[in-house]
PDB file of C-alpha atoms in Angstrom:
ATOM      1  CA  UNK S 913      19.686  50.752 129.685  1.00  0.00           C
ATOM      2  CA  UNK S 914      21.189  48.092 131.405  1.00  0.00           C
ATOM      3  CA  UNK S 915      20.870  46.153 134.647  1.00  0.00           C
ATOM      4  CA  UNK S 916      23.833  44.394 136.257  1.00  0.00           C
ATOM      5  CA  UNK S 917      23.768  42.406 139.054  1.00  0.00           C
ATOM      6  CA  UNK S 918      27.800  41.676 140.655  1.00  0.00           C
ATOM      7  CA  UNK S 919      30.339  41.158 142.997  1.00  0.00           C
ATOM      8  CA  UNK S 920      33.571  41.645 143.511  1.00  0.00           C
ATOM      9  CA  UNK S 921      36.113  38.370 143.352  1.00  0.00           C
ATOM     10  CA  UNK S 922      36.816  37.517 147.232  1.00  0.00           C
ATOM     11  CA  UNK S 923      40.713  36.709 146.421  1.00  0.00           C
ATOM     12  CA  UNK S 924      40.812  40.414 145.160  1.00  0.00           C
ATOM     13  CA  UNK S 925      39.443  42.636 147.403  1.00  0.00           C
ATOM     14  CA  UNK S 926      41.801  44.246 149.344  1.00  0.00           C
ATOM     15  CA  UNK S 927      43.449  45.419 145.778  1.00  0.00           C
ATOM     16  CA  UNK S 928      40.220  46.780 144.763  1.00  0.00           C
ATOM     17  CA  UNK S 929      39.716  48.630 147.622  1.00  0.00           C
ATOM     18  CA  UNK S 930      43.852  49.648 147.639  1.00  0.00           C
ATOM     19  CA  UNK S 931      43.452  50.674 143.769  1.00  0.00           C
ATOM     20  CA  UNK S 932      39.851  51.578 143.594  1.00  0.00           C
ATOM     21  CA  UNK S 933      38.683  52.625 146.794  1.00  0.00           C
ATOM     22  CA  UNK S 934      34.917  51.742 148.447  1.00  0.00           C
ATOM     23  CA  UNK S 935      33.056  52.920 145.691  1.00  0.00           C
ATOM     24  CA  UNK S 936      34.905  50.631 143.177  1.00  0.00           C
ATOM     25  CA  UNK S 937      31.698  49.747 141.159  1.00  0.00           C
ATOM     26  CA  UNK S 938      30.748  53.554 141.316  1.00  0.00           C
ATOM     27  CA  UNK S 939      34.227  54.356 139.426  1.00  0.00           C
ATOM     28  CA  UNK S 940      34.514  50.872 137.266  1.00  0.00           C
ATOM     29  CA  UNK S 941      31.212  49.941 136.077  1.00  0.00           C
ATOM     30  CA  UNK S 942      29.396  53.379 134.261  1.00  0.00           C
ATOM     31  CA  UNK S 943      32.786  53.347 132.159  1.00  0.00           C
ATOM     32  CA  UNK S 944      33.148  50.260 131.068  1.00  0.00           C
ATOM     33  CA  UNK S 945      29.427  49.182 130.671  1.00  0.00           C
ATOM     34  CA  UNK S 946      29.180  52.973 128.187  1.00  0.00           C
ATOM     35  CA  UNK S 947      32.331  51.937 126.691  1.00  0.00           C
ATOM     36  CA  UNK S 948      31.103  48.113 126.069  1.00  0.00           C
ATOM     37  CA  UNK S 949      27.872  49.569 124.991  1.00  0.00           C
ATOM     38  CA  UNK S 950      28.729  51.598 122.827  1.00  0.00           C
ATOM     39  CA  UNK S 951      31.399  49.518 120.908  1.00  0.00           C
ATOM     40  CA  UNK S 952      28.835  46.554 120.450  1.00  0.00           C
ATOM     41  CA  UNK S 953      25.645  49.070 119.283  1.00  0.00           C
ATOM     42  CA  UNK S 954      28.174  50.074 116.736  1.00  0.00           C
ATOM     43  CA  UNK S 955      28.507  46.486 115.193  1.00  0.00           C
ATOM     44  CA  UNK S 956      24.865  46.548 114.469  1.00  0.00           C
ATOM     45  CA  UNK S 957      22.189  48.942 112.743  1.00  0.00           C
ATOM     46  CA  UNK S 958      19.430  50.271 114.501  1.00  0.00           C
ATOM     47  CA  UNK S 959      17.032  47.496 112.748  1.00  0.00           C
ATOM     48  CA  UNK S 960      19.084  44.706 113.416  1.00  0.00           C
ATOM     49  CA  UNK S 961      19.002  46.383 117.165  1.00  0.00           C
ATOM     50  CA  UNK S 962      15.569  45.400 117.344  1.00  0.00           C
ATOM     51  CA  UNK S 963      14.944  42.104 115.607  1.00  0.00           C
ATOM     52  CA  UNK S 964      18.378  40.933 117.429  1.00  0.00           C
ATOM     53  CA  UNK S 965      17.877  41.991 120.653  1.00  0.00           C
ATOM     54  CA  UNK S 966      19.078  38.874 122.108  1.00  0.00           C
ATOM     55  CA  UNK S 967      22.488  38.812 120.221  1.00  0.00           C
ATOM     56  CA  UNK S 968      23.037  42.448 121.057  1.00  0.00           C
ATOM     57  CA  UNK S 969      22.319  41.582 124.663  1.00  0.00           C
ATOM     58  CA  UNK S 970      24.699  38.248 124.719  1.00  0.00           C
ATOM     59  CA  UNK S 971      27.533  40.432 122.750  1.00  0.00           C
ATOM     60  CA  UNK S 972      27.264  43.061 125.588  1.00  0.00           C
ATOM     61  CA  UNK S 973      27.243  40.413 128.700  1.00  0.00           C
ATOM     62  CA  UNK S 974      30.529  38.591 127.227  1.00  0.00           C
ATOM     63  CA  UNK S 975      32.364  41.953 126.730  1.00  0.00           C
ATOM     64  CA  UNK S 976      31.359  42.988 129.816  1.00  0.00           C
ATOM     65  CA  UNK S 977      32.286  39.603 132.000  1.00  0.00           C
ATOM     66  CA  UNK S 978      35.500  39.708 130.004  1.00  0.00           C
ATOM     67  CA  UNK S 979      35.979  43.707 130.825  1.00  0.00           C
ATOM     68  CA  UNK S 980      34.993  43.437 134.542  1.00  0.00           C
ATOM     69  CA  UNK S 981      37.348  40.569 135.389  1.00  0.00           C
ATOM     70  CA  UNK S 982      39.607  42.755 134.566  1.00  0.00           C
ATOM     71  CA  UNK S 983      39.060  45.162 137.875  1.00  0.00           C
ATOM     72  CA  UNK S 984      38.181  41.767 139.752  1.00  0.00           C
ATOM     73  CA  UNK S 985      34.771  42.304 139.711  1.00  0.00           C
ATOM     74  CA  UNK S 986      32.151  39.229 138.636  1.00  0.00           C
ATOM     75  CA  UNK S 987      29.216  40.242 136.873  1.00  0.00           C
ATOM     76  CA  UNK S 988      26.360  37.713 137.661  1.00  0.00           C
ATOM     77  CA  UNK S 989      23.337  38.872 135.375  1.00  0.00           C
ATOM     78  CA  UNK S 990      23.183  41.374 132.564  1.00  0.00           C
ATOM     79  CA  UNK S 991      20.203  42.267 130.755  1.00  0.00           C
ATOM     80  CA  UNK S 992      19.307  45.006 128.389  1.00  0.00           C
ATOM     81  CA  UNK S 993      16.308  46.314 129.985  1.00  0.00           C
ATOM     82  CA  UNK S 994      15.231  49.300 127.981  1.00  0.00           C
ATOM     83  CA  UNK S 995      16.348  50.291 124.007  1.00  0.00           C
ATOM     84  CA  UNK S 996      15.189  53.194 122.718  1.00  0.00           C
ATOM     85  CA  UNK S 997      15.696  55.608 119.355  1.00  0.00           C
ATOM     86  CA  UNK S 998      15.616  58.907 118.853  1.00  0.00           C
ATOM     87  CA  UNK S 999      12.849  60.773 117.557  1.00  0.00           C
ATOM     88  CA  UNK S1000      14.043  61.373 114.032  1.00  0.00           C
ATOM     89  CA  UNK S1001      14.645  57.713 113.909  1.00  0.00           C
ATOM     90  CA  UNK S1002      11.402  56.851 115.046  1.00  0.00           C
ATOM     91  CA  UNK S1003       9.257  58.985 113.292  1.00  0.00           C
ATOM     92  CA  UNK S1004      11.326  57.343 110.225  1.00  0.00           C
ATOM     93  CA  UNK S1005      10.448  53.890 111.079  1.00  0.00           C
ATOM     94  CA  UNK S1006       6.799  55.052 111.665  1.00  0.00           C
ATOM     95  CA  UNK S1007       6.434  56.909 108.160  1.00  0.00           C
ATOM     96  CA  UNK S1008       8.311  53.377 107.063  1.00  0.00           C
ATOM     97  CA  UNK S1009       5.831  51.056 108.449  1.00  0.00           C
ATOM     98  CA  UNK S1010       2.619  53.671 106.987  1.00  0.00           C
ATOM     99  CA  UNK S1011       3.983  53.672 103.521  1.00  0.00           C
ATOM    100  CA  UNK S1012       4.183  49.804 103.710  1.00  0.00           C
ATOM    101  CA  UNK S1013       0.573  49.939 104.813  1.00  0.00           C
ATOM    102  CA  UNK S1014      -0.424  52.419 102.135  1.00  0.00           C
ATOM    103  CA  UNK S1015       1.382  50.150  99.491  1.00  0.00           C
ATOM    104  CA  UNK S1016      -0.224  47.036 100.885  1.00  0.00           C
ATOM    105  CA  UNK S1017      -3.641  48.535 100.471  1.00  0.00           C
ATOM    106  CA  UNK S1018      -3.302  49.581  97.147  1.00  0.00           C
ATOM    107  CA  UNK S1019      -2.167  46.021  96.007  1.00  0.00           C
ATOM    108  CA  UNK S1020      -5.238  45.124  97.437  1.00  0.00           C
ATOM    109  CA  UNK S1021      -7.195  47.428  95.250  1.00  0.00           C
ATOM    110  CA  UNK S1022      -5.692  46.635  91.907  1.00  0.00           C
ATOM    111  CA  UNK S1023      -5.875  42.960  92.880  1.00  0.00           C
ATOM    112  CA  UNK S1024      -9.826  43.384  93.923  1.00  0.00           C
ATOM    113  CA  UNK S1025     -10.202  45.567  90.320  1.00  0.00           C
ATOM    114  CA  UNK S1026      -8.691  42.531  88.511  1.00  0.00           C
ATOM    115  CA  UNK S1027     -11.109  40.156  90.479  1.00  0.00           C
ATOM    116  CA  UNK S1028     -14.276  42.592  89.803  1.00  0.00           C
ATOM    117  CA  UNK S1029     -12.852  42.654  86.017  1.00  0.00           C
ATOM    118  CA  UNK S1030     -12.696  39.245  85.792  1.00  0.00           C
ATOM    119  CA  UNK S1031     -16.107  38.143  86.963  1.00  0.00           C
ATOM    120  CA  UNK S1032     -17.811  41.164  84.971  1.00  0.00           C
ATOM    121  CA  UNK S1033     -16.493  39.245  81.963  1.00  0.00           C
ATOM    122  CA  UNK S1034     -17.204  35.942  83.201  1.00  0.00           C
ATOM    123  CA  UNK S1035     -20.584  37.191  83.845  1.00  0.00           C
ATOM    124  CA  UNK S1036     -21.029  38.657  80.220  1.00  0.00           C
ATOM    125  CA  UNK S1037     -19.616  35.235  78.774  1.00  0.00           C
ATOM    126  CA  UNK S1038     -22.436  33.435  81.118  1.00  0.00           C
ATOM    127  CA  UNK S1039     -25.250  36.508  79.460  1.00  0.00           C
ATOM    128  CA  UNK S1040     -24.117  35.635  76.027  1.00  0.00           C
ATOM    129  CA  UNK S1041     -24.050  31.882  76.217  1.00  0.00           C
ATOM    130  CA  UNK S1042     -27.926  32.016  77.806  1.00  0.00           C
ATOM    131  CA  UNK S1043     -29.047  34.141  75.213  1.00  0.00           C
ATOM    132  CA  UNK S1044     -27.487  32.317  72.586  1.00  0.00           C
ATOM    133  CA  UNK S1045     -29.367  29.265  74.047  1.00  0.00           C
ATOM    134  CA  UNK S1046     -32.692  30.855  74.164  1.00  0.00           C
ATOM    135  CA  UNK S1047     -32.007  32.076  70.963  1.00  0.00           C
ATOM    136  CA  UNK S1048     -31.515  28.290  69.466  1.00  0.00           C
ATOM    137  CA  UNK S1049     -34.114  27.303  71.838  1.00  0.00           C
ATOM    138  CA  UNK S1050     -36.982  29.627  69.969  1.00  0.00           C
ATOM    139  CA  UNK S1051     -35.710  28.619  66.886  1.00  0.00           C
ATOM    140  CA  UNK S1052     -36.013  24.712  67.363  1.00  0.00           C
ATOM    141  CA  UNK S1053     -39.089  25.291  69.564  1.00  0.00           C
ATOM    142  CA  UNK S1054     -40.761  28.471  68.799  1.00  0.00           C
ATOM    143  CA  UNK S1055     -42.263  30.676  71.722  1.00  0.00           C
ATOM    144  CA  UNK S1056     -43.768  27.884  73.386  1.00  0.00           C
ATOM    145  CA  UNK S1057     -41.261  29.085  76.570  1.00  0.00           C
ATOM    146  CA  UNK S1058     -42.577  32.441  76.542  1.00  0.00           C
ATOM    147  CA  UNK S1059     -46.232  31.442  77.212  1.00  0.00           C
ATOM    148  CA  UNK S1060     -45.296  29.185  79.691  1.00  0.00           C
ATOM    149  CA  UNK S1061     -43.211  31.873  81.817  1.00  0.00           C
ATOM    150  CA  UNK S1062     -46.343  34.550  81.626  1.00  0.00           C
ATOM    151  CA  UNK S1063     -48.309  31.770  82.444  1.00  0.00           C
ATOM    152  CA  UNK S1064     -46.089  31.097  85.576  1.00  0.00           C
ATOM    153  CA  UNK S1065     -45.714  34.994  86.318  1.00  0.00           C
ATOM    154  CA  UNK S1066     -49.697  35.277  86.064  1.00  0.00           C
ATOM    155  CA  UNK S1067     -50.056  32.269  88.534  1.00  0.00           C
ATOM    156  CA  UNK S1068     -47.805  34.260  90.718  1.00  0.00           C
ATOM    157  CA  UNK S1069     -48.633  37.314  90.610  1.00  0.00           C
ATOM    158  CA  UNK S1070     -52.575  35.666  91.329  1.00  0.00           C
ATOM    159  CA  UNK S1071     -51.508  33.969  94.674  1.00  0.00           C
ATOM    160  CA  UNK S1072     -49.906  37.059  96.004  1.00  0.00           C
ATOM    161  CA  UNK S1073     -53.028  38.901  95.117  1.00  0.00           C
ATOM    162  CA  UNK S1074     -55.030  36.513  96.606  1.00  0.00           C
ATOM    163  CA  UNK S1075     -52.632  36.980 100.078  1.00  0.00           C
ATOM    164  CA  UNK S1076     -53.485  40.574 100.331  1.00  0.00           C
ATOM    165  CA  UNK S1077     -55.940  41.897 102.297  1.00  0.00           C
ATOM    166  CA  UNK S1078     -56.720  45.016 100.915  1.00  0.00           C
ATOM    167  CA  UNK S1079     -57.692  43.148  97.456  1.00  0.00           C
ATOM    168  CA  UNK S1080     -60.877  42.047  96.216  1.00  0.00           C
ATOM    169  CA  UNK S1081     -61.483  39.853  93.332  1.00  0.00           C
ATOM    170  CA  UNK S1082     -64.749  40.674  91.378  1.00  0.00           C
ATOM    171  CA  UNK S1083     -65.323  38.840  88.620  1.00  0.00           C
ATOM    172  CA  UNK S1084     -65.324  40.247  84.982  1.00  0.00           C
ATOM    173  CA  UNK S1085     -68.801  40.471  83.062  1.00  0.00           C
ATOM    174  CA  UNK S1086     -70.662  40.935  85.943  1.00  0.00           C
ATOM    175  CA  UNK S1087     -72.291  44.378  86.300  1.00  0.00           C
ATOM    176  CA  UNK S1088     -71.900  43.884  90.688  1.00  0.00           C
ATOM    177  CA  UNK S1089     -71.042  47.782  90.819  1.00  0.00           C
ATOM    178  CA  UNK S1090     -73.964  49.084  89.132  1.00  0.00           C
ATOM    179  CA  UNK S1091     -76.656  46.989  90.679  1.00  0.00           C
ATOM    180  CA  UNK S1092     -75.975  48.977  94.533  1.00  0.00           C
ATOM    181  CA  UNK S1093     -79.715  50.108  95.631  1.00  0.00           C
ATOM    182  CA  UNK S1094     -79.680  53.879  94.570  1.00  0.00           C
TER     183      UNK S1094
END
């Protein structure tokens, strides 16, 4: 759709209304704006339509100015105002645009599977080189570790003990059970 804003040249109107009539722009402008029209949307594919608009648009306003001077009339402002596609084409360019998506995504997943891949073996490299540490650790030290982590887990496990409520701490060796009054 276009929207033309003109007037006739001053020097020429009494041909244009000898040759034309009163309704010149009524008879001159719907043919020559289709024709115009389509002869530049032919030039260009429907894609190029859209990321082009502006070239399209300046293509159709010089063929036009150069068209209309021919009938005397002056064409001040021309703008393409509306572009539109038919359905097949844009149910096309939709199923286009969703299989784009869908490949998109699934690039994603292979490329997040090849990052989860890598840091499972990164991880297992990291498990293998600790163990192999403790390992030469026992052997240079013996299990000296060991009793020093249960005696860290016992500590703990003793404070958060202590921290409940619902726990007593009775003493072993101490009969305090069986001496209640009967």
């Amino acid at each position: 759709t276009l929207r033309i804003l003109f007037r006739p040249v001053v020097n020429e109107l009494p041909k244009i209304y000898t040759n034309l009539g009163l309704d010149y722009d009524d008879r001159v402008l719907p043919s020559i704006t289709n024709e115009v029209l389509k002869a530049v949307v032919a030039q260009f594919d429907a894609s190029e339509m859209i990321t082009q608009r502006e070239i399209v648009s300046q293509k159709v306003s010089e063929e036009l100015i150069t068209r209309a001077s021919q009938f005397g009339i002056i064409l001040d402002d021309i703008s393409l105002t509306h572009l539109t596609f038919g359905r097949e084409f844009t149910l096309a360019v939709e199923m286009k645009q969703v299989s784009q998506q869908d490949a998109e995504r699934a690039r994603y997943n292979v490329e997040k599977a090849e990052m989860v891949k890598r840091a499972a073996v990164i991880s297992a490299e990291g498990d293998a080189e600790g163990a192999r540490l403790i390992a030469e650790a026992f052997k240079n030290y013996g299990d000296g570790i060991v009793e020093l982590r249960k005696m860290e887990a016992a500590e703990e496990i003793a404070t958060d003990l202590a921290k409940a409520r619902n726990v007593t701490y009775l003493p072993s060796k101490q009969q305090t059970l069986l001496a209640l009054p009967q």
